[in-house]
């Protein structure tokens, strides 16, 4: 496994060295290299450095250029404008670098220099409740961040903080106690997620109806909450039945989403019950939290209500009950002390931003978070309907996630079926590809938008073969696989001695940026940057394939081999990038 320095980093080093010898006091200064449409790269850092050193920027730029060797890596450098450097690199360097990438399973992408342990809190459904479209984003964004960070060498601990505790369980447990067969299964065979959810739905509605209409039942239900919190064994056993039934349903949905969720990673609110009293004690004894009207509160100078009075974070209510804050703070203690986290990422709806800001600040004051251990909220926006309003059914209900995924797969299967005959797909392949394309379409639509922004859920657009969609990328991959099959006995071979066409150079330079892009997406928690990179890669490949014949008309042998090499590396980069987003790339489409 060998990491390959990118062309940009090699060029950057050459310019930085020349800059340090031309202007010794600027040693280690950043030349500010970026891709350019005037040349391959442009260095913009000289202007600011010259200003600081009271030197003429154009003269300094000229001195720097004189100190940079050309020929192997850099073909030519010119000074433009007031002191920019326009840099063109050699075709040989492009192909040699890509050939080195091709030799490595990781495509030459380096591992992070100082990996730590990141705990990602994502995909947090509620027990005994249906998953809806709002749960989609947390699951999809979180799963992509897990893959991206693990690929950089980070140790990642997944945590699914499911809502499995609270007063509503008193009502459910009491009802189940009085109607013991409500969660029974039709047969001993494996239970479907659909059956588990319909059991839970039915029981929830019946118990809610009774709770609202029967005062005696309401009293018994409230007493049951006390039993649950006191750890009464019979009550806990019934509570566990709700959790188990819900997991059958959750796992069936995550399975549909092509997501791997392991039982040990599911640590719900209840997982921190034993820590709550101690968390409150530590906060109160250290003075981070104070009693106010009987409740344990943390106050902040910058958080005030509409009346201008401070709005505190309530850790323990005046009746002794614990809120979300106590659980979230206990989870931070656990993740830092027991899991050894150096970073905590919470993939949670932007509407909870104030809560998490207060929780993180409280944890900092208590010393559980510090410069070595940081917590961030990867806040996401709302899923909107085509009309730009929050996504609802015609009846104004929240949309069930299962229905949405089923419809996406149905639409995608129709798209796959239209082209199936042409590529010779069997019925089983049509069904399988329909799932990959449908689920990929839903994930990509989510991940190609910056998490913080709202996005429109438009299935017609998502399964379109044109535009920035996963189907476009999946087709690009399948097309390359088809080209490689059609090439017969001609194999992909890199030929650094060849002169490259403009479309070949553009594709090659973009392929070389994959490692830097991954590092950026990991550092900024920005999976949408991976999606944008892959879309551009597919577009550059389309241009290359249009302008540079690969198989027909057959180019001369070495040119053909080199183009097949570019095809092959593009396919490998596409499939690696897509897998980091949790999207599969079928070989035939």
XYZ file of C-alpha atoms in Angstrom:
589
model
C 0.000 0.000 0.000
C 1.754 3.136 -1.200
C 0.344 6.620 -0.950
C 1.050 8.672 -4.067
C 1.728 12.409 -3.741
C -0.672 14.320 -5.971
C 0.596 16.434 -8.838
C -0.726 19.518 -7.021
C 1.287 18.735 -3.870
C 4.458 18.090 -5.896
C 4.057 21.374 -7.806
C 3.237 23.193 -4.568
C 6.470 21.892 -3.001
C 8.594 23.086 -5.954
C 7.064 26.570 -5.862
C 7.358 26.776 -2.044
C 11.071 25.818 -2.182
C 11.801 28.434 -4.862
C 9.822 31.022 -2.902
C 11.794 30.289 0.291
C 15.124 30.784 -1.499
C 13.952 33.966 -3.300
C 12.494 35.442 -0.105
C 14.056 33.672 2.910
C 11.838 35.478 5.447
C 8.793 33.839 3.786
C 10.081 30.332 4.587
C 7.180 27.873 4.757
C 4.690 30.327 3.226
C 1.825 28.839 1.212
C 2.025 29.555 -2.555
C -1.819 29.234 -2.687
C -1.917 26.819 -5.602
C -5.266 26.054 -7.251
C -6.585 24.611 -10.493
C -6.940 27.201 -13.228
C -8.632 27.534 -16.595
C -5.606 29.455 -17.967
C -3.123 26.639 -17.243
C -3.153 23.463 -15.151
C -2.499 25.368 -11.916
C -2.168 28.946 -10.754
C -0.166 30.109 -7.715
C -1.637 33.273 -6.159
C 0.347 33.587 -2.937
C 3.166 35.836 -4.165
C 1.127 39.068 -4.177
C 0.446 39.043 -0.427
C 4.018 37.978 0.418
C 5.537 40.726 -1.750
C 3.274 43.311 -0.119
C 4.395 42.147 3.340
C 8.100 42.225 2.329
C 7.589 45.577 0.518
C 8.908 43.971 -2.695
C 7.684 44.296 -6.276
C 5.348 41.285 -6.785
C 6.145 40.842 -10.466
C 9.914 40.941 -9.837
C 9.545 38.472 -6.957
C 7.451 36.181 -9.176
C 10.119 36.291 -11.896
C 12.863 35.400 -9.368
C 10.753 32.493 -8.096
C 10.238 31.174 -11.645
C 13.994 31.247 -12.289
C 14.484 28.955 -9.277
C 12.044 26.269 -10.422
C 13.425 23.396 -12.535
C 11.306 22.381 -15.543
C 11.234 19.297 -17.737
C 10.187 16.299 -15.643
C 7.176 17.559 -13.673
C 6.648 21.144 -14.796
C 6.565 21.914 -18.500
C 6.344 25.698 -18.339
C 5.658 28.553 -15.950
C 4.722 32.078 -16.881
C 4.215 35.151 -14.758
C 0.890 36.764 -15.479
C -0.816 39.950 -14.292
C 0.632 41.546 -11.173
C 2.458 38.366 -10.066
C 0.399 35.230 -10.563
C 2.199 32.078 -11.731
C 0.501 30.010 -14.444
C 1.897 26.463 -14.341
C 1.524 23.716 -16.956
C 2.704 20.226 -16.109
C 4.078 17.562 -18.437
C 1.908 14.831 -19.949
C 4.527 12.350 -18.752
C 4.067 13.412 -15.104
C 0.285 13.012 -15.383
C 0.422 9.441 -16.696
C 3.292 8.374 -14.392
C 1.397 9.603 -11.328
C -1.807 7.872 -12.437
C 0.134 4.661 -13.142
C 1.452 4.746 -9.569
C -2.137 5.205 -8.304
C -3.324 2.269 -10.395
C -0.838 -0.060 -8.677
C -2.417 0.562 -5.269
C -5.706 -0.847 -3.965
C -6.414 2.504 -2.303
C -5.669 4.387 -5.559
C -2.685 5.972 -3.809
C -4.905 7.827 -1.323
C -2.848 8.424 1.828
C -4.054 7.559 5.321
C -4.465 10.491 7.731
C -1.237 11.438 9.534
C -2.739 11.396 13.045
C -5.940 9.343 13.032
C -8.093 9.447 16.149
C -11.347 7.875 17.300
C -14.580 9.419 16.061
C -17.963 8.461 17.477
C -20.746 9.160 14.971
C -24.282 9.453 16.325
C -26.686 8.919 13.419
C -29.830 7.051 12.305
C -31.827 7.590 15.488
C -35.375 6.197 15.053
C -37.874 6.000 17.930
C -39.104 2.737 19.452
C -42.747 1.900 18.617
C -42.867 4.661 15.987
C -42.792 4.519 12.209
C -39.667 5.866 10.484
C -40.481 8.797 8.217
C -38.667 10.842 5.600
C -36.935 12.925 8.306
C -35.029 9.837 9.475
C -33.616 9.380 5.986
C -31.089 12.207 6.101
C -29.534 11.285 9.450
C -29.084 7.678 8.301
C -27.705 8.448 4.833
C -25.383 11.326 5.799
C -24.117 9.464 8.882
C -23.400 6.248 6.983
C -21.432 8.176 4.322
C -19.354 9.968 6.978
C -18.558 6.598 8.612
C -17.219 5.247 5.286
C -15.272 8.400 4.388
C -13.590 8.661 7.803
C -12.772 4.941 7.952
C -11.189 5.203 4.493
C -8.825 7.905 5.843
C -7.720 5.543 8.634
C -9.836 7.005 11.436
C -11.204 4.545 14.010
C -14.976 5.047 13.834
C -17.489 3.945 16.453
C -21.090 3.947 15.249
C -23.816 4.900 17.701
C -27.565 4.760 17.023
C -29.143 6.737 19.853
C -32.673 5.381 19.489
C -35.581 6.920 21.420
C -36.356 3.974 23.694
C -37.241 5.642 27.022
C -39.696 8.111 28.426
C -43.221 8.613 29.745
C -45.028 7.274 26.636
C -43.838 3.757 27.559
C -46.033 3.750 30.666
C -49.110 3.826 28.454
C -47.791 1.165 26.044
C -46.570 -1.241 28.720
C -49.765 -0.960 30.771
C -51.854 -1.693 27.683
C -49.718 -4.721 26.780
C -49.988 -5.991 30.346
C -53.802 -5.839 30.078
C -53.874 -7.224 26.470
C -50.949 -9.683 26.536
C -51.336 -11.033 22.965
C -51.140 -7.715 21.103
C -47.520 -8.226 20.006
C -47.851 -11.948 19.199
C -46.673 -12.997 15.744
C -48.778 -14.844 13.178
C -46.283 -17.691 12.891
C -42.934 -18.833 14.288
C -41.195 -18.056 11.013
C -39.178 -14.889 10.529
C -41.311 -11.812 11.128
C -41.332 -9.104 8.460
C -40.661 -5.486 9.378
C -44.093 -4.639 7.985
C -45.824 -7.059 10.413
C -43.788 -5.799 13.384
C -44.671 -2.184 12.586
C -48.343 -2.871 12.071
C -48.437 -4.622 15.494
C -46.786 -1.606 17.106
C -49.015 0.877 15.267
C -52.161 -0.938 16.260
C -51.083 -1.167 19.901
C -50.006 2.482 19.966
C -53.364 3.706 18.608
C -55.402 1.478 20.948
C -53.423 2.486 24.048
C -53.521 6.175 23.087
C -57.310 5.976 22.640
C -57.730 4.390 26.056
C -55.288 6.830 27.698
C -57.267 9.799 26.360
C -60.706 8.427 27.253
C -60.298 6.380 30.429
C -59.091 8.199 33.577
C -58.466 4.960 35.498
C -56.254 3.573 32.704
C -54.413 6.908 32.601
C -53.673 6.625 36.338
C -52.427 3.031 35.951
C -50.266 4.075 32.948
C -48.661 6.899 34.926
C -47.896 4.574 37.822
C -46.296 2.209 35.292
C -43.808 4.961 34.283
C -42.641 5.060 37.899
C -42.195 1.245 37.862
C -40.209 1.489 34.610
C -37.894 4.147 35.985
C -37.448 2.185 39.211
C -36.347 -0.864 37.186
C -39.254 -3.176 38.103
C -38.382 -6.529 36.393
C -41.872 -7.297 34.984
C -42.189 -3.766 33.570
C -38.673 -3.910 32.056
C -39.437 -7.276 30.419
C -42.508 -5.784 28.689
C -40.505 -2.675 27.716
C -37.883 -4.979 26.162
C -40.608 -6.545 23.977
C -41.324 -3.125 22.456
C -37.638 -2.547 21.811
C -37.200 -5.992 20.196
C -40.313 -5.615 18.027
C -39.139 -2.159 16.918
C -35.698 -3.492 16.028
C -37.247 -6.058 13.674
C -38.850 -3.115 11.901
C -35.790 -0.778 12.030
C -33.473 -3.420 10.650
C -35.862 -4.184 7.787
C -35.815 -0.473 6.803
C -32.029 -0.201 7.098
C -31.777 -3.364 5.038
C -33.888 -1.717 2.322
C -31.518 1.254 2.521
C -28.629 -1.191 1.960
C -27.140 -0.192 5.304
C -25.355 -2.393 7.790
C -26.516 -1.714 11.351
C -25.121 -3.970 14.076
C -26.883 -4.663 17.364
C -23.988 -3.525 19.629
C -24.026 -0.114 17.875
C -27.638 0.514 18.939
C -27.341 2.222 22.323
C -30.564 4.080 23.019
C -31.444 6.691 25.623
C -31.953 3.865 28.126
C -28.293 2.866 27.768
C -27.260 5.851 29.915
C -29.848 5.503 32.726
C -27.276 4.330 35.266
C -25.188 7.468 34.680
C -27.874 10.155 34.991
C -27.728 10.711 38.774
C -23.923 10.910 38.705
C -23.952 13.300 35.731
C -26.231 15.661 37.672
C -24.098 15.339 40.801
C -20.875 16.170 38.884
C -22.487 19.205 37.240
C -23.963 20.506 40.482
C -20.846 19.950 42.597
C -18.607 21.692 40.052
C -21.005 24.648 39.900
C -21.616 24.189 36.172
C -25.310 23.610 36.932
C -27.407 25.321 39.610
C -30.809 24.730 41.168
C -33.503 27.103 39.965
C -37.127 26.645 41.134
C -36.179 23.087 42.092
C -34.812 22.178 38.618
C -31.107 21.638 37.872
C -30.196 24.185 35.199
C -27.238 25.464 33.194
C -27.429 29.134 32.154
C -25.803 30.892 29.185
C -25.250 34.614 28.629
C -26.235 34.425 24.970
C -29.358 32.247 25.234
C -32.461 34.233 26.146
C -36.165 33.699 25.593
C -38.527 36.135 23.824
C -39.099 37.891 27.190
C -35.375 38.631 27.514
C -34.927 36.235 30.432
C -32.196 33.573 30.241
C -33.355 30.212 28.817
C -31.477 27.468 30.645
C -30.609 23.915 29.669
C -32.672 21.835 32.102
C -30.688 18.756 33.144
C -33.109 17.553 35.828
C -36.714 18.677 36.205
C -38.137 19.914 39.497
C -40.072 16.608 39.891
C -36.772 14.688 39.733
C -37.278 13.455 36.154
C -34.458 13.676 33.618
C -34.711 15.376 30.208
C -32.807 14.815 26.971
C -29.952 16.996 28.255
C -29.095 14.562 31.065
C -29.003 11.644 28.623
C -26.989 13.552 26.004
C -24.450 14.722 28.597
C -24.130 11.195 29.998
C -23.580 9.898 26.458
C -20.736 12.407 26.003
C -19.123 11.216 29.257
C -19.422 7.598 28.108
C -18.099 8.250 24.603
C -15.093 10.189 25.843
C -14.173 8.124 28.914
C -15.137 4.606 27.799
C -14.864 4.727 24.002
C -11.800 7.009 23.918
C -13.362 9.461 21.456
C -11.260 12.339 20.131
C -14.192 13.646 18.108
C -17.963 13.320 18.440
C -20.165 13.916 15.402
C -23.931 14.247 15.838
C -25.906 13.917 12.598
C -29.040 15.680 13.793
C -31.734 17.941 12.327
C -30.722 21.627 12.247
C -33.803 22.462 14.335
C -32.019 20.927 17.336
C -28.969 23.170 16.942
C -29.630 25.290 20.034
C -30.040 22.205 22.239
C -26.705 20.761 21.066
C -24.911 24.102 21.319
C -25.976 24.250 25.000
C -25.138 20.577 25.635
C -21.636 20.909 24.094
C -20.926 24.141 26.006
C -22.053 22.479 29.267
C -19.755 19.493 28.576
C -16.858 21.914 27.902
C -17.460 23.743 31.193
C -17.511 20.392 32.980
C -14.190 19.441 31.349
C -15.567 16.468 29.373
C -14.841 18.251 26.096
C -11.650 20.276 25.544
C -9.075 21.119 22.878
C -8.208 17.423 22.482
C -11.824 16.187 22.363
C -14.289 18.118 20.279
C -17.966 17.669 19.472
C -19.735 18.933 16.366
C -23.277 18.781 15.107
C -23.508 17.825 11.441
C -26.822 19.646 11.142
C -29.066 18.848 8.200
C -31.946 20.699 6.593
C -35.483 19.597 5.799
C -36.704 17.307 3.021
C -39.181 19.267 0.902
C -41.818 18.159 -1.587
C -41.811 19.297 -5.233
C -43.822 22.351 -4.113
C -40.943 23.487 -1.874
C -42.930 22.898 1.338
C -42.057 20.243 3.964
C -42.680 16.826 2.434
C -46.132 15.461 3.335
C -48.647 13.035 1.822
C -51.763 14.421 0.077
C -53.610 13.951 3.364
C -51.013 16.096 5.142
C -49.401 13.128 6.951
C -45.637 12.655 7.254
C -44.416 10.314 4.524
C -43.513 6.777 5.611
C -39.916 6.045 4.731
C -40.745 2.498 3.561
C -43.306 3.755 1.012
C -40.824 6.243 -0.335
C -38.060 3.647 -0.797
C -40.458 1.162 -2.406
C -41.611 3.777 -4.889
C -38.024 4.769 -5.729
C -37.145 1.123 -6.434
C -40.290 0.709 -8.556
C -39.452 3.795 -10.667
C -35.826 2.760 -11.027
C -36.737 -0.788 -12.064
C -38.863 0.658 -14.890
C -35.879 2.748 -16.064
C -33.558 -0.299 -15.951
C -36.109 -2.476 -17.751
C -36.294 -0.045 -20.709
C -32.611 -0.628 -21.512
C -32.376 -4.220 -20.289
C -32.776 -5.922 -23.662
C -29.985 -3.886 -25.219
C -27.440 -5.022 -22.601
C -28.892 -8.507 -22.122
C -30.013 -8.409 -18.484
C -31.888 -11.357 -16.959
C -35.069 -10.744 -14.944
C -33.102 -11.340 -11.711
C -30.521 -8.722 -12.788
C -33.282 -6.228 -13.649
C -34.765 -6.632 -10.156
C -31.378 -6.373 -8.423
C -30.229 -3.376 -10.482
C -33.605 -1.713 -9.921
C -32.884 -1.831 -6.177
C -29.343 -0.512 -6.558
C -30.483 2.312 -8.841
C -33.561 3.227 -6.761
C -31.828 3.272 -3.380
C -28.755 4.900 -4.941
C -30.975 7.632 -6.399
C -32.479 8.449 -2.999
C -29.088 8.474 -1.233
C -27.370 10.521 -3.922
C -30.112 13.178 -4.031
C -29.588 13.607 -0.304
C -25.779 13.523 -0.388
C -25.294 15.760 -3.431
C -26.813 18.684 -1.506
C -24.822 20.284 1.296
C -26.272 18.743 4.480
C -27.219 22.116 5.960
C -29.509 22.974 3.031
C -33.078 21.805 2.492
C -33.623 19.730 -0.655
C -36.584 18.798 -2.820
C -37.577 15.168 -2.970
C -38.435 14.666 -6.635
C -38.355 11.025 -7.752
C -38.726 11.902 -11.458
C -35.540 13.936 -11.259
C -33.723 11.389 -9.043
C -34.056 8.476 -11.450
C -33.343 10.595 -14.536
C -30.459 9.478 -16.744
C -29.514 13.102 -17.379
C -28.141 15.608 -14.930
C -26.524 15.300 -11.534
C -28.043 11.961 -10.461
C -26.620 8.682 -9.231
C -28.092 6.898 -12.267
C -25.916 9.077 -14.508
C -22.846 7.972 -12.498
C -23.929 4.323 -12.416
C -24.414 4.371 -16.193
C -20.972 5.961 -16.663
C -19.447 3.107 -14.643
C -21.409 0.405 -16.501
C -20.444 1.986 -19.822
C -16.724 1.840 -18.929
C -17.071 -1.833 -17.931
C -18.717 -2.476 -21.293
C -15.853 -0.667 -23.117
C -13.279 -2.801 -21.270
C -15.197 -5.977 -22.231
C -15.421 -4.883 -25.877
C -11.668 -4.206 -26.014
C -11.153 -7.985 -26.123
C -7.511 -8.926 -25.763
C -6.244 -5.322 -25.707
C -5.380 -4.425 -22.113
C -5.158 -1.147 -20.175
C -1.478 -0.069 -20.117
C -0.094 3.350 -19.105
C 2.185 4.999 -21.700
C 3.922 8.068 -20.196
C 5.751 8.726 -23.475
C 2.558 9.753 -25.302
C 1.314 13.255 -25.949
C -2.172 13.684 -24.425
C -5.252 15.201 -26.005
C -6.927 18.026 -24.000
C -9.801 15.720 -22.877
C -7.279 13.086 -21.709
C -5.330 15.684 -19.698
C -8.510 17.086 -18.100
C -9.657 13.592 -17.072
C -6.170 12.668 -15.794
C -5.776 15.803 -13.678
C -9.206 15.238 -12.116
C -8.456 11.561 -11.351
C -5.308 12.690 -9.552
C -7.304 14.925 -7.159
C -9.249 12.039 -5.572
C -7.032 11.753 -2.476
C -7.073 15.475 -1.708
C -10.829 15.520 -2.179
C -11.312 12.662 0.334
C -9.134 14.442 2.919
C -11.194 17.613 2.463
C -14.560 15.785 2.716
C -13.367 14.052 5.904
C -12.036 17.225 7.551
C -15.098 19.306 6.675
C -17.666 16.506 7.233
C -18.868 17.186 3.709
C -19.980 14.081 1.797
C -21.550 16.365 -0.850
C -18.005 17.190 -1.989
C -17.477 13.519 -2.873
C -20.733 13.531 -4.872
C -19.699 16.720 -6.718
C -16.266 15.247 -7.524
C -17.799 12.032 -8.926
C -20.319 13.917 -11.039
C -17.514 16.006 -12.535
C -15.474 12.838 -13.100
C -18.366 11.270 -15.045
C -18.831 14.459 -17.094
C -15.111 14.629 -17.934
C -15.203 10.963 -18.884
C -18.162 11.552 -21.234
C -16.215 14.339 -22.987
C -13.087 12.171 -23.185
C -15.047 9.237 -24.646
C -16.700 11.488 -27.224
C -13.433 13.107 -28.347
C -10.949 10.244 -28.002
C -11.811 6.932 -29.717
C -11.040 4.000 -27.407
C -12.342 0.900 -29.211
C -13.985 2.153 -32.413
C -12.548 3.464 -34.656
C -9.586 1.531 -33.298
C -6.659 3.852 -32.436
C -3.064 2.686 -32.801
C -2.080 0.124 -30.166
C -0.245 2.262 -27.572
C -2.815 5.084 -27.777
C -5.637 2.556 -27.352
C -3.898 0.917 -24.372
C -3.336 4.284 -22.705
C -6.986 5.249 -23.212
C -8.136 1.903 -21.825
C -5.867 2.634 -18.841
C -7.668 5.962 -18.286
C -11.027 4.160 -18.622
C -10.026 1.537 -16.066
C -8.734 4.033 -13.491
C -11.898 6.137 -13.936
C -14.054 3.063 -13.260
C -12.058 2.178 -10.144
C -12.251 5.743 -8.833
C -15.989 5.918 -9.534
C -16.800 2.653 -7.808
C -14.608 3.543 -4.780
C -16.169 6.993 -4.462
C -19.709 5.652 -4.850
C -19.097 2.973 -2.213
C -18.039 5.730 0.225
C -21.509 7.235 -0.327
C -23.123 3.829 0.240
C -24.125 3.430 -3.423
C -23.548 0.306 -5.519
C -22.301 0.313 -9.096
C -23.705 -2.557 -11.212
C -21.347 -3.921 -13.905
C -24.113 -3.930 -16.528
C -26.945 -1.414 -16.828
